[in-house]
Amino acid sequence: MLQQAATPPHARQRDRGAQHDGSHREFPGFTIDTQDTTACGDAFASTFVWSLAHGAESADACLLANVVGALTASQRGGATSIPDTGAVHAFYAQHGLSLPPWVKMVR
C-alpha cells in the first residue's frame, strides 16, 4: 500500500475526472451543480489514500475519490463541504453504481 501511495499513478483532471495509472484508464467526472471547489483536491486525495489503506484496488479508489470530490464541490465551504457517508451512498445509488465490498464506512 505504501508503494501504491508513494507512486503518483493518478492525475486529477478537475471537472474532467481523473486518469488512472499507466494504462491511461480514465474516470470521468460527474455532472454536478458546482458551488465551491475549495476542498475538492483534499477530499479527492484523502479519499484515495483512505481507500488504498482499506484494501481497495487503485481503480476503485479513484472512482470513490471522484465521487467524494464531486460531492464536495456541490457544497459551499471547506471542511463543511466534505460529504458524509449517507451522501456518498446516495450518490452511488443515484448513478447506478455499487459500493465496493471493502467500503465499510460508518453512517
Short mmCIF file of C-alpha atoms in Angstrom, two decimals:
data_model
loop_
_atom_site.label_atom_id
_atom_site.label_comp_id
_atom_site.label_asym_id
_atom_site.label_seq_id
_atom_site.Cartn_x
_atom_site.Cartn_y
_atom_site.Cartn_z
CA MET A 1 0.00 0.00 0.00
CA LEU A 2 2.79 2.43 0.80
CA GLN A 3 4.34 1.79 -2.60
CA GLN A 4 0.99 2.49 -4.28
CA ALA A 5 0.53 5.70 -2.32
CA ALA A 6 4.13 6.81 -2.85
CA THR A 7 3.96 6.38 -6.61
CA PRO A 8 1.76 9.02 -8.22
CA PRO A 9 -0.27 6.84 -10.60
CA HIS A 10 -3.21 9.21 -10.84
CA ALA A 11 -3.83 12.62 -12.25
CA ARG A 12 -6.80 14.66 -11.14
CA GLN A 13 -8.33 16.43 -14.08
CA ARG A 14 -10.72 18.61 -12.10
CA ASP A 15 -14.19 18.51 -13.66
CA ARG A 16 -12.92 16.09 -16.32
CA GLY A 17 -12.43 13.39 -13.66
CA ALA A 18 -9.19 11.52 -13.08
CA GLN A 19 -6.75 9.38 -15.01
CA HIS A 20 -5.66 6.03 -13.62
CA ASP A 21 -2.02 4.83 -13.80
CA GLY A 22 -0.02 3.83 -16.86
CA SER A 23 -2.99 2.18 -18.51
CA HIS A 24 -4.44 5.66 -19.00
CA ARG A 25 -7.82 4.42 -17.87
CA GLU A 26 -9.93 7.48 -17.37
CA PHE A 27 -12.65 8.01 -14.81
CA PRO A 28 -14.90 10.81 -15.99
CA GLY A 29 -16.11 13.44 -13.61
CA PHE A 30 -19.73 13.66 -12.58
CA THR A 31 -22.09 16.42 -13.65
CA ILE A 32 -22.93 18.46 -10.58
CA ASP A 33 -24.08 21.96 -9.70
CA THR A 34 -20.71 23.35 -8.58
CA GLN A 35 -20.94 25.62 -5.56
CA ASP A 36 -17.35 25.82 -4.29
CA THR A 37 -14.17 23.96 -5.24
CA THR A 38 -12.22 24.90 -2.11
CA ALA A 39 -11.72 21.42 -0.62
CA CYS A 40 -12.12 19.22 -3.71
CA GLY A 41 -8.46 18.29 -4.13
CA ASP A 42 -8.04 17.48 -0.45
CA ALA A 43 -11.24 15.42 -0.48
CA PHE A 44 -10.09 13.51 -3.57
CA ALA A 45 -6.57 12.82 -2.25
CA SER A 46 -7.62 11.82 1.26
CA THR A 47 -10.37 9.52 -0.04
CA PHE A 48 -7.94 7.91 -2.48
CA VAL A 49 -5.34 7.22 0.23
CA TRP A 50 -8.02 6.09 2.73
CA SER A 51 -9.35 3.66 0.13
CA LEU A 52 -5.93 2.14 -0.54
CA ALA A 53 -5.35 1.80 3.21
CA HIS A 54 -8.61 -0.15 3.45
CA GLY A 55 -7.69 -2.63 0.72
CA ALA A 56 -9.13 -1.03 -2.40
CA GLU A 57 -7.75 -1.62 -5.85
CA SER A 58 -6.48 1.68 -7.16
CA ALA A 59 -9.20 1.87 -9.85
CA ASP A 60 -11.94 1.54 -7.21
CA ALA A 61 -10.15 4.07 -5.03
CA CYS A 62 -10.04 6.50 -7.95
CA LEU A 63 -13.77 6.16 -8.60
CA LEU A 64 -14.68 6.73 -4.94
CA ALA A 65 -12.32 9.71 -4.77
CA ASN A 66 -14.05 11.20 -7.84
CA VAL A 67 -17.43 10.79 -6.15
CA VAL A 68 -16.27 12.45 -2.92
CA GLY A 69 -14.61 15.27 -4.88
CA ALA A 70 -17.81 15.89 -6.85
CA LEU A 71 -19.95 15.90 -3.72
CA THR A 72 -17.52 18.29 -2.05
CA ALA A 73 -17.78 20.73 -4.98
CA SER A 74 -21.56 20.68 -4.73
CA GLN A 75 -21.47 22.33 -1.28
CA ARG A 76 -20.11 25.66 -0.02
CA GLY A 77 -17.24 25.86 2.41
CA GLY A 78 -14.06 23.97 3.19
CA ALA A 79 -14.36 21.28 5.85
CA THR A 80 -18.14 21.70 5.98
CA SER A 81 -18.43 20.64 2.33
CA ILE A 82 -16.95 17.17 2.87
CA PRO A 83 -19.83 14.71 2.33
CA ASP A 84 -20.99 12.28 4.97
CA THR A 85 -21.37 8.58 4.31
CA GLY A 86 -25.09 8.88 3.61
CA ALA A 87 -24.41 11.34 0.80
CA VAL A 88 -21.81 9.01 -0.72
CA HIS A 89 -24.19 6.04 -0.59
CA ALA A 90 -26.99 8.12 -2.15
CA PHE A 91 -24.70 9.39 -4.93
CA TYR A 92 -23.59 5.86 -5.80
CA ALA A 93 -27.22 4.70 -5.92
CA GLN A 94 -28.33 7.72 -7.97
CA HIS A 95 -25.67 6.96 -10.59
CA GLY A 96 -26.35 3.21 -10.69
CA LEU A 97 -23.05 2.35 -9.03
CA SER A 98 -22.47 -0.29 -6.37
CA LEU A 99 -20.26 0.47 -3.41
CA PRO A 100 -17.28 -1.88 -3.41
CA PRO A 101 -17.32 -4.51 -0.64
CA TRP A 102 -14.24 -3.02 1.06
CA VAL A 103 -16.15 0.17 1.85
CA LYS A 104 -17.32 -0.20 5.43
CA MET A 105 -17.95 3.39 6.41
CA VAL A 106 -19.98 4.22 9.47
CA ARG A 107 -23.18 6.14 8.82
#
